[in-house]
Amino acid sequence: MKRLIILTSALLLIFALSFASIYGGVALLEEYGIDLGERSFNYDYVIKNGTIIDGTGGEIYQGDLAIRRGKITFIGIIEPPASVPVIDATDLFILPGFIDLYSPLDLDRAQKSNLTGLLSQGVTTMVVGYGDLSEDHAVSLMERQSQKRWPLNSAFLAGHEGLSGYLTPLDLLYDFDYFDALSETTTYSFNSAFGQEQSSINLAELEREVKRSLQAGAMGLFIDFDQGPGKQLTYDEVKVLATALKEQEKVLVLTMPSDPIDPVALLNRILKLQEETKVSILLTPWDYLATAEEGMVQILAEMLEEAQKSQYLRMAFYPSTTQREGLRQPLQRAYARYAAESIEIVAVDGQNDYSLIGKTLAEVATESNSSVTATAQSLMSRGSVQVALRLYQRERYEQFISSPHTFLTAHWDLAGSESKTIMNYLESQFTRNPDELILIDIAKKLAGDPATFLGLEGRGTIAVENWADLVLINPRAFYEEGEAVPYLFVNGTLVYEDGNLLEPNPGLILGRKR
């Protein structure tokens, strides 16, 4: 009996030591990011009873979702212990976080509160390098931003304007007559307007700076054809830079001119550039498509639709048919200058008269069986009537955004205003057709497809081992009071809840991986 007790004690001791060794070893491995198995009590969050729209265009399904160390670790039915924070997502949709493809936010001057507008729209990643940021050298910009942390992820573009300014004094870049973007002529150089005695930017030096920016982590190169330096680039010069981008599998982002001399020729040159270099090209929202004649729009629409069948060229659109909020104007001024079909009413004597707001002057006149002039005079007699220009007629706008090859992006001044264009777009879609299938298309156009195009590995879709960039949407907010985005996760951290920006800053600087 004594021997049996000794033997049993020895076995228990061996078992205890083995368990402690294994547990301690697993803990040690986890400190280095190595996980030998899923242990439910280690979840950081569990989201239960949600309706999941995964961003791939696949079917909607119900399920629970577990988050650990910034990533989605399990999707299914989960019964977590009481120590794990649980979010009840009953009646909520769970979508991958949205990507703002065209953010002008100046991160050097931005405050954390400036990002609330984006977070409230479900944005978890912003692509920056436009506006003032494009005037900086991408390497120094990324070095500065690496010392900061933001609630959102960011991906940086090298701006051609900033690289050019780095190589040539800025006063030489602005005081000349511009040439048309992607000109057929290949003899011009940046400073040719000054004559041969002026030193021009050496293309080899410019190519070197582009490559240096890409190696430092820039996702691609941004060229603004509405700015002087952009218009000085010839086709052959752009081709050299595009080839350098393709060598490192980076993206070329182009802002198109709002008043091109020959839009068909310009678009053909871009298509030729893509065909010859195989570089991935993203066209930012093109305002010209809103004002062009219908015949020209149809030609360009057919060209774009055919071109976008290739996986290497895409165009982004705003989820809005009207100008940004900052360009409101009195009805009296707009009526004297613009067609009634383009004048959209946004406020009447400071009040939200929903029988008028969102309608054009022409639509109000038709509904009231009155002339446009009589309708305008009647409205102005009520006090201050604020309007915005409807840049796109709805039919034309929907023609472009309905394409399966078109991305959506947040409105460009969203970060600095109370405007909620993404949620307003969703509200308008649900009002016209209350079908949850709309969210499948939204998730693809704002998350899944942009992430694939940009090469954001592990983002844009909901899947096990993907990063937990997640937006929870409350569809009841489109009909009743409440927050449309009650919860938002960035890299597995809850950063936005019920209209409040929380303290964590889990945002990362992202790079393109292919």
Tab-separated table of C-alpha atoms in Angstrom, residues 9 65 80 148-149 170 176 180 184 188 206 227 233 242 288 348 373 384 386 408 427 443 485:
chain	number	residue	atom	x	y	z
A	9	SER	CA	2.297	10.667	-5.689
A	65	LEU	CA	-16.971	36.491	-33.966
A	80	PRO	CA	-17.088	32.891	-23.810
A	148	LYS	CA	2.535	59.326	-33.894
A	149	ARG	CA	-0.389	56.968	-33.393
A	170	LEU	CA	9.257	75.736	-55.833
A	176	PHE	CA	4.773	79.081	-66.275
A	180	ASP	CA	-1.870	69.406	-71.244
A	184	GLU	CA	1.608	63.590	-77.008
A	188	TYR	CA	9.029	69.154	-73.081
A	206	LEU	CA	12.999	62.029	-60.049
A	227	GLN	CA	-1.686	71.098	-60.753
A	233	LEU	CA	4.851	65.463	-67.228
A	242	ALA	CA	4.920	53.922	-63.982
A	288	TYR	CA	-15.765	66.299	-65.524
A	348	VAL	CA	-35.003	76.439	-45.744
A	373	THR	CA	-39.566	80.910	-61.589
A	384	SER	CA	-32.925	82.125	-46.334
A	386	GLN	CA	-29.498	77.346	-48.901
A	408	LEU	CA	-16.707	54.165	-53.401
A	427	GLU	CA	-30.022	55.767	-45.757
A	443	ALA	CA	-18.940	46.133	-48.314
A	485	VAL	CA	-22.300	53.031	-36.360
